[in-house]
Tab-separated table of C-alpha atoms and ligand atoms in Angstrom:
chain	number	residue	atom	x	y	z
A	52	UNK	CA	-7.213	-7.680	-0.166
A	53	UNK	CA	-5.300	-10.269	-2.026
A	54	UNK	CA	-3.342	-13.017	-0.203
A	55	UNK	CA	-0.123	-12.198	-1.256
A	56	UNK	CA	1.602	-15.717	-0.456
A	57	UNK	CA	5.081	-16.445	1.327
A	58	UNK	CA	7.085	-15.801	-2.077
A	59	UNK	CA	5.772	-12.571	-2.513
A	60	UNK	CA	8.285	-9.142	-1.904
A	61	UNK	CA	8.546	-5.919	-3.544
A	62	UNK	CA	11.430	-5.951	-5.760
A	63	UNK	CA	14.086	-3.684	-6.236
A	64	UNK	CA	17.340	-3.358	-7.714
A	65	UNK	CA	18.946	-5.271	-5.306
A	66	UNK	CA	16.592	-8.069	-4.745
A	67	UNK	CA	15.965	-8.624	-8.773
A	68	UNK	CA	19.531	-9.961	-9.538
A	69	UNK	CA	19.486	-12.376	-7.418
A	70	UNK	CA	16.409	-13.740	-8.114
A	71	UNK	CA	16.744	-13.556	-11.867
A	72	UNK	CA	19.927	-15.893	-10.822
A	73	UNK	CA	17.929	-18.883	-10.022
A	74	UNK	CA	16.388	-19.040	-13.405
A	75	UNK	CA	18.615	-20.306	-15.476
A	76	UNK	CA	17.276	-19.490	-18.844
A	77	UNK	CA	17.178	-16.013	-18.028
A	78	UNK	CA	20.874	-15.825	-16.271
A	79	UNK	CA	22.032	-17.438	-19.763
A	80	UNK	CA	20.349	-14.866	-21.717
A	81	UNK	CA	21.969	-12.132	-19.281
A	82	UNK	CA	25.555	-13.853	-19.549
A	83	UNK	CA	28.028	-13.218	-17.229
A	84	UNK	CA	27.384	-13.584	-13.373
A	85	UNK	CA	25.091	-11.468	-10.992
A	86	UNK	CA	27.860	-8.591	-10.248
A	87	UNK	CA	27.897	-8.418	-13.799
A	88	UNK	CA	24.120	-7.110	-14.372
A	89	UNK	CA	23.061	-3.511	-14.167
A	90	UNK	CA	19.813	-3.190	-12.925
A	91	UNK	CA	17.403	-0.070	-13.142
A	92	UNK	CA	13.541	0.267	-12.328
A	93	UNK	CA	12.138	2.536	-14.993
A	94	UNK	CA	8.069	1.886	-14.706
A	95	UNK	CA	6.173	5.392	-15.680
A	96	UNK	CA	3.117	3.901	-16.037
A	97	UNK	CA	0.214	3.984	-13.293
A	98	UNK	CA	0.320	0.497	-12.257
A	99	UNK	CA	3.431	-1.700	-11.513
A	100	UNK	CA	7.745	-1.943	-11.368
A	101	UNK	CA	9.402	-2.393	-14.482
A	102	UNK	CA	12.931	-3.318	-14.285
A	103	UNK	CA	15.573	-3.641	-17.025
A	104	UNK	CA	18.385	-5.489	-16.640
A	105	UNK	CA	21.125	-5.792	-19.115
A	106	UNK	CA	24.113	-8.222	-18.653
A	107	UNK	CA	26.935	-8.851	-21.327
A	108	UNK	CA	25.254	-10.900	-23.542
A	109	UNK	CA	21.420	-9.778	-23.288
A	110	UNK	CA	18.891	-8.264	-21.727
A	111	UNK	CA	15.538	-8.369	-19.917
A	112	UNK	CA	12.637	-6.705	-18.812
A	113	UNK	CA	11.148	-7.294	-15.335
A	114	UNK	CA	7.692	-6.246	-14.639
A	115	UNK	CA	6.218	-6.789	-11.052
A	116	UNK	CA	2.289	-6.273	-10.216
A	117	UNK	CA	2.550	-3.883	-7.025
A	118	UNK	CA	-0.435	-4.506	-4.318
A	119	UNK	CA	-1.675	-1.268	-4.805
A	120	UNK	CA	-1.998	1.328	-7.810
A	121	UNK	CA	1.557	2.818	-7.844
A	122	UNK	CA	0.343	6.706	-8.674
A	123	UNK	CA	-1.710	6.561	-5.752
A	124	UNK	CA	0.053	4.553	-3.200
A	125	UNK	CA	-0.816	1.938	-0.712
A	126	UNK	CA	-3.631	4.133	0.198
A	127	UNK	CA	-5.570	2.947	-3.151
A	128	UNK	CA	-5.162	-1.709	-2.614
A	129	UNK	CA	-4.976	-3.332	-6.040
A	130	UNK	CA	-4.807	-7.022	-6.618
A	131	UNK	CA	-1.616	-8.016	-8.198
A	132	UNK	CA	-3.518	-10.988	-9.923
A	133	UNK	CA	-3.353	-8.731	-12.755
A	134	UNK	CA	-0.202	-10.290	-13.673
A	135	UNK	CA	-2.120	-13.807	-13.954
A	136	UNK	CA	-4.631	-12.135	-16.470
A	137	UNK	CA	-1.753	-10.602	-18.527
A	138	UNK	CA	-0.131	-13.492	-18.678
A	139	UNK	CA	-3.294	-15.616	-19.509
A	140	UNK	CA	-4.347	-12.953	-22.194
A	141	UNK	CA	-0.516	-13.345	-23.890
A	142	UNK	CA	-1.102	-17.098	-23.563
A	143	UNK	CA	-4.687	-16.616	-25.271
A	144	UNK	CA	-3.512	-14.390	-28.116
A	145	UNK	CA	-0.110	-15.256	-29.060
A	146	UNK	CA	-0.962	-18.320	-31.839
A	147	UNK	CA	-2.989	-15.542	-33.733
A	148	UNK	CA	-0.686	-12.650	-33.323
A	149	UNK	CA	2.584	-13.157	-34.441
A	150	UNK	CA	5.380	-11.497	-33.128
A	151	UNK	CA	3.188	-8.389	-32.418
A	152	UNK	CA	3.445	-9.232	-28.565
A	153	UNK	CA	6.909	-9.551	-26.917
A	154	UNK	CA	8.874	-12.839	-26.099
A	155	UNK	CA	7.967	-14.091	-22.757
A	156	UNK	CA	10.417	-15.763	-20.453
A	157	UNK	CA	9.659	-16.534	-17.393
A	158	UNK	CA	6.060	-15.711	-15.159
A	159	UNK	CA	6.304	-16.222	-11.924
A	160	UNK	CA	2.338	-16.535	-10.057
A	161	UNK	CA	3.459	-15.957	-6.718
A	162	UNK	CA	5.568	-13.247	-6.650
A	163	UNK	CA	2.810	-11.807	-10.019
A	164	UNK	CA	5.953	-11.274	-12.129
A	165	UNK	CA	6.974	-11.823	-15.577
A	166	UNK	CA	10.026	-11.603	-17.348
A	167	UNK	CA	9.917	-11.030	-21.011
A	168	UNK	CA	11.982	-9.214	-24.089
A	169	UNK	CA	13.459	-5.933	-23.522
A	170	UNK	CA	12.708	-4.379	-26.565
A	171	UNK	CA	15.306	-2.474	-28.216
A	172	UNK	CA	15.729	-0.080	-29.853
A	173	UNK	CA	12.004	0.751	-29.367
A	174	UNK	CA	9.980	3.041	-27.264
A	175	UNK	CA	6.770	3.772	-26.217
A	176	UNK	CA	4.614	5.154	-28.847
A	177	UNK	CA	3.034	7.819	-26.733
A	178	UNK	CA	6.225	9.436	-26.072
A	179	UNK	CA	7.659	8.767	-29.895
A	180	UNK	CA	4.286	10.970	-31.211
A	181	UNK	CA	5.048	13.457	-28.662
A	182	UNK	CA	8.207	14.148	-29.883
A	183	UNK	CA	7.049	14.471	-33.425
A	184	UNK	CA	8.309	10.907	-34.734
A	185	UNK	CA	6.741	9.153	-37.210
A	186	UNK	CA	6.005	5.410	-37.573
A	187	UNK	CA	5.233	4.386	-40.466
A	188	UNK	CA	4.103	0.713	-40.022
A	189	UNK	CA	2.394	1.138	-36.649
A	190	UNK	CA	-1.228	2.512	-36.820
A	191	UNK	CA	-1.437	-0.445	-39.578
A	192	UNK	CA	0.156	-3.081	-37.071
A	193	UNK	CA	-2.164	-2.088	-34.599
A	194	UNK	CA	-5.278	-2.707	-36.623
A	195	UNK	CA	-4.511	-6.046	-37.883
A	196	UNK	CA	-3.448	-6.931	-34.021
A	197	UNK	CA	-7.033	-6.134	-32.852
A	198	UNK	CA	-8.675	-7.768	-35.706
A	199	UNK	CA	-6.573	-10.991	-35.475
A	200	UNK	CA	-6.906	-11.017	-31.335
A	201	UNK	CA	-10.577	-10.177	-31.637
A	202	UNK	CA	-11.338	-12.365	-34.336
A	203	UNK	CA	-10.104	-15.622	-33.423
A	204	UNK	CA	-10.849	-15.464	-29.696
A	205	UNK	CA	-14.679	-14.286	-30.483
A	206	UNK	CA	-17.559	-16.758	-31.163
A	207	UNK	CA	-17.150	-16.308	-35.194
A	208	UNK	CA	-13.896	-18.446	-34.552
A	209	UNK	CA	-14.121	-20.557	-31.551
A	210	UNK	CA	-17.199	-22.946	-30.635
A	211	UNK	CA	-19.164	-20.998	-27.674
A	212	UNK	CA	-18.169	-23.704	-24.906
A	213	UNK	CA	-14.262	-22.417	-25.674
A	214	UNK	CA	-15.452	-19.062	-25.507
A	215	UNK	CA	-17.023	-18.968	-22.789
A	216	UNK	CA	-14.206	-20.838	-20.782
A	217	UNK	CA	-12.249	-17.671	-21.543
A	218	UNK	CA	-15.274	-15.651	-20.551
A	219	UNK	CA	-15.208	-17.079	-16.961
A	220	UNK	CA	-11.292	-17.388	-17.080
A	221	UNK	CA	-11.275	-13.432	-17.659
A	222	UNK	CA	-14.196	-12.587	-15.486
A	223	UNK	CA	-11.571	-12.879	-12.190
A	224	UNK	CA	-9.786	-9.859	-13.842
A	225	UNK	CA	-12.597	-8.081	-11.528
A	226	UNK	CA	-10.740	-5.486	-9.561
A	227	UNK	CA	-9.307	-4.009	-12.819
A	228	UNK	CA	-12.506	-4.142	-14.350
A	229	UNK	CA	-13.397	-2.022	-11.723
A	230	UNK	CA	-11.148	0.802	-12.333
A	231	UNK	CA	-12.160	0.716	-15.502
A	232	UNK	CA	-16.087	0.884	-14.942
A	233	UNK	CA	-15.306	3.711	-12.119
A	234	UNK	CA	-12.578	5.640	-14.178
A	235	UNK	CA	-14.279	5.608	-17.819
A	236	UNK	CA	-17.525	5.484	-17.729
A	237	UNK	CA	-18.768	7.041	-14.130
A	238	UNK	CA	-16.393	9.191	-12.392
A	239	UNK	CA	-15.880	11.968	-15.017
A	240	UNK	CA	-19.494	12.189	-15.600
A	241	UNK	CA	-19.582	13.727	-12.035
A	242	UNK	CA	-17.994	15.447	-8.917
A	243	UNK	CA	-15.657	12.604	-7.934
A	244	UNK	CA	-13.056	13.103	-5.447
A	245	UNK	CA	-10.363	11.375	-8.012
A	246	UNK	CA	-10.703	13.313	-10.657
A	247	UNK	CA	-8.922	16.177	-11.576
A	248	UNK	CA	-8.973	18.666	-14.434
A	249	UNK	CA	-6.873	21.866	-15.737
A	250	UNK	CA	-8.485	24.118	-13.189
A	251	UNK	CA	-9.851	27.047	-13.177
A	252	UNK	CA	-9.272	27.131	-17.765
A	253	UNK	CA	-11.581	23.965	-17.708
A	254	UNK	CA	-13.881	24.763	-14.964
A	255	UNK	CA	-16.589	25.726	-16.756
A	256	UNK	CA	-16.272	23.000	-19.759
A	257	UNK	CA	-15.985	20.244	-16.735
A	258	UNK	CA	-19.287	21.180	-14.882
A	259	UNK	CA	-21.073	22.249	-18.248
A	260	UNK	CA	-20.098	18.258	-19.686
A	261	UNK	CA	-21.406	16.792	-16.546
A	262	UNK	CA	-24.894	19.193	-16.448
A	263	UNK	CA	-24.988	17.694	-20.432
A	264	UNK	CA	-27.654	14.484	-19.420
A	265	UNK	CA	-27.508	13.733	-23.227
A	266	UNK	CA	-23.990	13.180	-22.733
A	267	UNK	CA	-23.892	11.439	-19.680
A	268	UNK	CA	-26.836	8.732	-21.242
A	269	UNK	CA	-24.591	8.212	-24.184
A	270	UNK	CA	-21.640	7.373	-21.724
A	271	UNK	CA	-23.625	4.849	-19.913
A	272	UNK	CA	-24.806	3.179	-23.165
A	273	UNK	CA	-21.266	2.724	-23.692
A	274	UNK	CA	-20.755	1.502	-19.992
A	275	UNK	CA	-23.512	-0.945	-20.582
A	276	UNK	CA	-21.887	-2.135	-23.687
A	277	UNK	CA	-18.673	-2.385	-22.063
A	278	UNK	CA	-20.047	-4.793	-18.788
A	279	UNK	CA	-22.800	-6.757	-21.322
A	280	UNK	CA	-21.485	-7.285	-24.624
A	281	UNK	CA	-18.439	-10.450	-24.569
A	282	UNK	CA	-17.650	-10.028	-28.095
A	283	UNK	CA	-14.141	-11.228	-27.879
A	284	UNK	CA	-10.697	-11.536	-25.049
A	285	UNK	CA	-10.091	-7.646	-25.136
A	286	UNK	CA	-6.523	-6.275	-24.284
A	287	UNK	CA	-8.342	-3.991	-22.191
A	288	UNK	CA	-6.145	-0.816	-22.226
A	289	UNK	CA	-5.167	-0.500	-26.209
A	290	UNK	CA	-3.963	3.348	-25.795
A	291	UNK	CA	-0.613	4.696	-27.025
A	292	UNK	CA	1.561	3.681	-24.134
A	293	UNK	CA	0.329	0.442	-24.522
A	294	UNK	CA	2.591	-0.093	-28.049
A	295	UNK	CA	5.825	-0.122	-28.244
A	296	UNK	CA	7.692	0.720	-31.488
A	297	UNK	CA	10.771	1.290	-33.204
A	298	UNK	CA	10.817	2.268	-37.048
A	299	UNK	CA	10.560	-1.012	-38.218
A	300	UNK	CA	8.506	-2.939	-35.498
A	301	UNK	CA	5.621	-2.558	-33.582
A	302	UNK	CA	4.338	-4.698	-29.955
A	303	UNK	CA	2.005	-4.664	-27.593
A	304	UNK	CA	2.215	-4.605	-24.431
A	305	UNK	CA	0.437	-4.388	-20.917
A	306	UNK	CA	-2.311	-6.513	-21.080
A	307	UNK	CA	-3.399	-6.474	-17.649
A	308	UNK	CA	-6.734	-4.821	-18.138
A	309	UNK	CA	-7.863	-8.224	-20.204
A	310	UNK	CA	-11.512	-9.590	-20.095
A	311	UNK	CA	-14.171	-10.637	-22.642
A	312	UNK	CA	-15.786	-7.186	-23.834
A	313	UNK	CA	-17.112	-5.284	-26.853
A	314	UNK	CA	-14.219	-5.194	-29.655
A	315	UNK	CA	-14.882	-1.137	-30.312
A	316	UNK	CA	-13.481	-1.019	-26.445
A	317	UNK	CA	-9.727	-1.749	-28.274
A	318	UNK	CA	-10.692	0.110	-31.228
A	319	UNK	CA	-11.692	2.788	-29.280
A	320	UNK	CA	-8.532	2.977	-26.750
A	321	UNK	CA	-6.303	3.476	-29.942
A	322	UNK	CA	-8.552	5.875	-31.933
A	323	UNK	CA	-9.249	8.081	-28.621
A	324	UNK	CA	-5.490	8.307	-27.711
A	325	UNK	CA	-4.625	9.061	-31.427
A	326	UNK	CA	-7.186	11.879	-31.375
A	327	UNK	CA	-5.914	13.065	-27.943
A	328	UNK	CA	-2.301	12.987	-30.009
A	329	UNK	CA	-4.219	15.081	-32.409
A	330	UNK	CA	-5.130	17.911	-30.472
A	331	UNK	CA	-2.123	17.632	-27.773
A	332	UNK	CA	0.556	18.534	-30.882
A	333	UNK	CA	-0.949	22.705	-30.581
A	334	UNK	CA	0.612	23.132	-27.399
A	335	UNK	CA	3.898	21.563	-28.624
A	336	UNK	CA	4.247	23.845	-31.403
A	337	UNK	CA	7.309	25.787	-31.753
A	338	UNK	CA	9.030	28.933	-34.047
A	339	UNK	CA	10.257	26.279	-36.574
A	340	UNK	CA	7.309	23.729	-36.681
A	341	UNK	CA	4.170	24.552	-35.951
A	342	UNK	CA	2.997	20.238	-35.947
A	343	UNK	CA	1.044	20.720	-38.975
A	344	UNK	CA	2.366	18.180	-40.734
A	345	UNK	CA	3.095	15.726	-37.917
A	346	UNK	CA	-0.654	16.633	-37.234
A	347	UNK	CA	-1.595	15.665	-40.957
A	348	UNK	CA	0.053	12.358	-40.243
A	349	UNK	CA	-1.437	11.662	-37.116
A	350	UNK	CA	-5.075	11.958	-38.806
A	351	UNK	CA	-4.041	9.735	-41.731
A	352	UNK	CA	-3.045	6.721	-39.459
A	353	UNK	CA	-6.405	7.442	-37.728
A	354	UNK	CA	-8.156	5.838	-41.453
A	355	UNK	CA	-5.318	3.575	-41.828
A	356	UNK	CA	-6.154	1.912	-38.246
A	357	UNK	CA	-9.639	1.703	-39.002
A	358	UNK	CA	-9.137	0.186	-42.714
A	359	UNK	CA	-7.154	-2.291	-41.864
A	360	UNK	CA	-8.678	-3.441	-39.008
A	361	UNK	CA	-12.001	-3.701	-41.322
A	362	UNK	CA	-10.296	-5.131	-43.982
A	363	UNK	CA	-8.321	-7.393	-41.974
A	364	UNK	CA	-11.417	-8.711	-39.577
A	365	UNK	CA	-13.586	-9.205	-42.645
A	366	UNK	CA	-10.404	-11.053	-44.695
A	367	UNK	CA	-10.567	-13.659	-41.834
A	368	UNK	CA	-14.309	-14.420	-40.964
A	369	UNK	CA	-14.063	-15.208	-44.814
A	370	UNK	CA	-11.189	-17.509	-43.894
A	371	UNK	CA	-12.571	-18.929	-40.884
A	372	UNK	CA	-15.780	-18.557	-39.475
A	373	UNK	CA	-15.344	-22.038	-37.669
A	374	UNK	CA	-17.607	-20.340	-34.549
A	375	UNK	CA	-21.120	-20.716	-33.464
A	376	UNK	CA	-22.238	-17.291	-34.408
A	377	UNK	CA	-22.839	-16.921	-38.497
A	378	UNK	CA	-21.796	-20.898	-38.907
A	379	UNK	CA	-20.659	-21.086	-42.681
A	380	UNK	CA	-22.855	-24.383	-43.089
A	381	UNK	CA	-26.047	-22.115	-42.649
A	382	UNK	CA	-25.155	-20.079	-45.861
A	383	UNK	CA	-23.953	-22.167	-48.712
A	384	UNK	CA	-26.280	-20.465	-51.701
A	385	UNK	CA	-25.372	-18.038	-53.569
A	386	UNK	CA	-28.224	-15.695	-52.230
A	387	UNK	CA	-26.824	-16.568	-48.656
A	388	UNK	CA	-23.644	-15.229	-49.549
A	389	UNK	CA	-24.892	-11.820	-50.878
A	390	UNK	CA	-26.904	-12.050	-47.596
A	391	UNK	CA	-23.885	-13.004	-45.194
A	392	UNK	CA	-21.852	-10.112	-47.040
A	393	UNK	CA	-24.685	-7.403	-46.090
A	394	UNK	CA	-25.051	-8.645	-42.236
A	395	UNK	CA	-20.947	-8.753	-41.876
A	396	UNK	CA	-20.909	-5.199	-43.211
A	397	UNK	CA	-23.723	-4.369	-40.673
A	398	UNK	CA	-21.841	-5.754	-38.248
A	399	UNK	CA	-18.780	-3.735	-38.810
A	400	UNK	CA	-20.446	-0.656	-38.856
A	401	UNK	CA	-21.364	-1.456	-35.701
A	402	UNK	CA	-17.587	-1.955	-34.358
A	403	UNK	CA	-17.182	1.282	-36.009
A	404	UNK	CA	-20.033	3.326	-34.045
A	405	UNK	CA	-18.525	1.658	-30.847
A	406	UNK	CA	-14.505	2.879	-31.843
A	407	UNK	CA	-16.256	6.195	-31.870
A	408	UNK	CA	-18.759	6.103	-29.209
A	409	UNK	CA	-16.037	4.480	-26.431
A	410	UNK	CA	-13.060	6.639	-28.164
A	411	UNK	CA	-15.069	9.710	-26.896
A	412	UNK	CA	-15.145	8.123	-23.582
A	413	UNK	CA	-11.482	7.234	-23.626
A	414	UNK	CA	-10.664	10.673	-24.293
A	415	UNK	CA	-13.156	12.563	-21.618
A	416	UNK	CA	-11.646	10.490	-19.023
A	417	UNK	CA	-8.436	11.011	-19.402
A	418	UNK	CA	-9.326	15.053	-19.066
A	419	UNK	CA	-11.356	15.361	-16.557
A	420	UNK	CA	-10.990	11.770	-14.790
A	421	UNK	CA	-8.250	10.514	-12.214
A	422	UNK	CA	-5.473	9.648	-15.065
A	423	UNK	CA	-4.345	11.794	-17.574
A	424	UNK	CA	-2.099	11.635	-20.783
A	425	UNK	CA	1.055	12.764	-21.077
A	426	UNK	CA	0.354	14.248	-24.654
A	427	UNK	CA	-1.836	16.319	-22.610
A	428	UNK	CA	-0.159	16.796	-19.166
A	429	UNK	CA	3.327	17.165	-20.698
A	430	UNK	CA	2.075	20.860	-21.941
A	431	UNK	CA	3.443	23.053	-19.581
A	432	UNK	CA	1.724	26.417	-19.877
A	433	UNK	CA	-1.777	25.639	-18.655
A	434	UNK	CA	-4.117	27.959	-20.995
A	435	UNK	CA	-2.243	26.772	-24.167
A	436	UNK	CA	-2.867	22.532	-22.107
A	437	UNK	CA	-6.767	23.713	-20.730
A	438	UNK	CA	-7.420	25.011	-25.108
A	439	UNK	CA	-5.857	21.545	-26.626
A	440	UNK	CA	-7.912	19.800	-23.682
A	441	UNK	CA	-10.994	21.842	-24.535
A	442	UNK	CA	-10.926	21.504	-27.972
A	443	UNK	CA	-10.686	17.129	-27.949
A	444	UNK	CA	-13.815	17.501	-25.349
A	445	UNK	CA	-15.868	19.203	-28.192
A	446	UNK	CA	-14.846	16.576	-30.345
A	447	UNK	CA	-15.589	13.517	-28.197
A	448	UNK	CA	-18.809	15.283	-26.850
A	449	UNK	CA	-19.634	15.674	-31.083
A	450	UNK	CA	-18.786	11.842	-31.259
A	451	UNK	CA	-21.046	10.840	-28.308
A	452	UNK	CA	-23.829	13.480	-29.192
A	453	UNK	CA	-24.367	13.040	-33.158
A	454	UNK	CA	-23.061	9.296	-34.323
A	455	UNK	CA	-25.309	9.475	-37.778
A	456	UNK	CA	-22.749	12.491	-38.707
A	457	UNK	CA	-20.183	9.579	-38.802
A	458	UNK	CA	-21.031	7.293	-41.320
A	459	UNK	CA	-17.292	6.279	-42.194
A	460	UNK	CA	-14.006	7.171	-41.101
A	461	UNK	CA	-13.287	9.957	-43.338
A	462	UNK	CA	-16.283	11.844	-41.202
A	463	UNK	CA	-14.124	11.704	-38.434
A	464	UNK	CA	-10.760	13.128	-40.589
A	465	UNK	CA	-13.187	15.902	-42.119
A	466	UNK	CA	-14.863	16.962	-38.082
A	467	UNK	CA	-11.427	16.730	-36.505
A	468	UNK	CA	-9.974	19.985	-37.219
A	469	UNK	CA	-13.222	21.851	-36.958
A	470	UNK	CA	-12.279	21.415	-33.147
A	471	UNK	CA	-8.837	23.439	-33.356
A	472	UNK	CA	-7.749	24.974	-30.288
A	473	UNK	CA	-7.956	28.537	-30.016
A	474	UNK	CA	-3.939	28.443	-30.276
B	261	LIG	C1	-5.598	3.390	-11.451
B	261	LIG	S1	-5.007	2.934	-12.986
B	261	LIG	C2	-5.452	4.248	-14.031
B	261	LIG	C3	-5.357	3.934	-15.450
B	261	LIG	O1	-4.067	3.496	-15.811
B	261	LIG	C4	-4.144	2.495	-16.786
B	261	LIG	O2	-3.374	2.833	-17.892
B	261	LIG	C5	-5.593	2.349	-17.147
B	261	LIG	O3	-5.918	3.125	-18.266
B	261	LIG	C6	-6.266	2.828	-15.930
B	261	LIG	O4	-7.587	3.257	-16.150
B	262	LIG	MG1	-0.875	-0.073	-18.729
């Protein structure tokens, strides 16, 4: 267990306005004086506190690493050093990004808290695609974020001594590389005592996935890939509720899960949550709109992810392969060029069968693993939840089972809706 140091106290919305008064950036920002600040804790996710606090003349968001996972309680330990690696991974990505991350400011090591924006009027995407919103800029945002994070922080970019200081920076992120190794890519696969599943509608789909040893090989490929392969500083946990957005703007967010990993790991977060988005919008069909159009939409900003995070990764090694890996001064003929092209296009199609192969696993977990989605979970009738959940297994168990059917993103538009729920 983590030494949690003198400074270090659970906040709450007492104790945050007085400590937010001894920064005095912050207090500026806020206006006003302490009995002037409203103060509410509004975290949802699985993890940590999230305060906002809004004075006269601004506002902030809090966000406090808890010692132990929040869903589970102080029965489940969790280092709150995960706010240094969030923190670090903001630090890492934020000359490349643009304002696609929020303003931090003020992190605070020993009590693993950082203030930073309140962002306004947005909200989480997960819950925006729930309710049927659309966004137009976002699914395009998103792409160009993980090409410009992967990019420059991979060896194409950065001499390999660089890199590999982040590697060994990022490799104390280990206790939340741990949840993700257990939670992803082993517990599902099995009888585990966390995870949980529509029960008894999924029953049979649940033990019949984890009898499937093709299945279960193809999810440890991925698990190898995901523990071997330091492609580039990963955000770690890329799903929906990871982006905020409003209609105009999009951010990410929650970087706590950050380590050197395989770059279809972040493609894969966002293209497994969109497809889980997919599927979820049956269940929230009512007499006036049965989704199908909110559906339609959904799949299209599945290809406009993918495209522009091809387009926009291949637009900068162009730019600025200044890295060890495919140095431009080895391929200055015109014959190496035609060459280099060919072996960058291999290369993404690799990226691509890794978005697929870990988007599959992004999506079994979160149905038969510990945590769930709320696209999912927010279904209240279970049969119509257990057929939306049964249908995105067949399509991440196609995904993991048959990747020469998917040759190129349109594949993946044209197999989705063979998979409809029974709804
Ligand atoms: C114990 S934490 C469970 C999950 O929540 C986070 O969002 C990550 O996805 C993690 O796997
Ligand atoms: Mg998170």
């Amino acid at each position: 267990m983590t030494n949690l140091g003198t400074s270090y106290q659970i906040l709450d919305t007492a104790s945050v306005p007085p400590l937010i008064d001894a920064l005095d950036p912050v207090r500026s920002l806020l206006g006003g004086s302490r009995a002037d600040w409203h103060v509410r804790e509004v975290g949802d996710g699985n993890l940590n506190l999230v305060f906002l606090v809004d004075g006269p003349e601004g506002s902030i968001c809090l966000k406090q690493a808890l010692p132990y996972v929040r869903v589970a309680g102080p029965g489940w330990p969790m280092s709150p050093e995960r706010a240094h690696f969030e923190n670090a991974y903001f630090r890492s990505v934020a000359p490349y990004v643009g304002g696609l991350i929020p303003m931090i400011h003020h992190y605070d090591a020993g009590r693993h808290l950082t203030i930073m924006e309140r962002l306004s009027p947005h909200i989480i995407l997960r819950q925006g695609l729930i309710a049927g919103r659309r966004y137009p800029h976002a699914a395009r945002a998103i792409g160009d974020y993980v090409a410009r994070a992967c990019f420059y922080t991979s060896d194409l970019a950065w001499p390999f001594e660089r890199k590999l200081d982040g590697v060994a920076l990022f490799a104390g992120n280990k206790p939340l590389i741990r949840i993700s190794v257990d939670l992803i890519f082993t517990e599902p696969y099995f009888g585990a005592a966390r995870n949980r599943h529509t029960s008894p509608q999924l029953d049979q789909a649940a033990s019949d996935l984890r009898r499937d040893a093709q299945i279960k090989v193809r999810a440890a490929h991925f698990g190898r890939k995901f523990l071997t392969e330091a492609q580039a500083l990963l955000h770690g946990d890329l799903h929906s509720g990871s982006v905020m957005v409003s209609e105009t703007d999009t951010r990410v967010i929650d970087p706590e899960f950050a380590f050197y990993g395989p770059i279809g790991f972040d493609l894969g977060a966002f293209f497994g949550n969109l497809l889980l988005s997919w599927y979820s919008q049956f269940g929230r069909k009512t007499p006036g709109d049965d989704r199908s159009a909110h559906r339609a939409w959904i799949l299209e900003q599945v290809t406009v992810f993918w495209d522009t995070f091809r387009a926009r990764f291949l637009a900068l090694w162009a730019e600025h392969a200044t890295g060890d890996v495919f140095p431009g001064a080895m391929f200055a003929s015109t014959a190496d060029a035609i060459a280099l092209a060919a072996a960058r296009n291999a290369f993404m199609d690799t990226l691509f069968e890794d978005m697929l192969g870990f988007g599959a696993c992004k999506m079994i977990r979160r149905i038969l693993g510990f945590a769930h989605v709320l696209d999912l979970e927010g279904i209240e009738d279970p049969n119509a939840r257990a057929d939306c959940e049964r249908a995105s297994l067949a399509m991440a168990a196609t995904l993991l089972r048959h990747p020469e059917h998917f040759k190129r993103i349109e594949d993946v538009a044209q197999a989705v809706p063979r998979f409809q729920p029974r709804l």
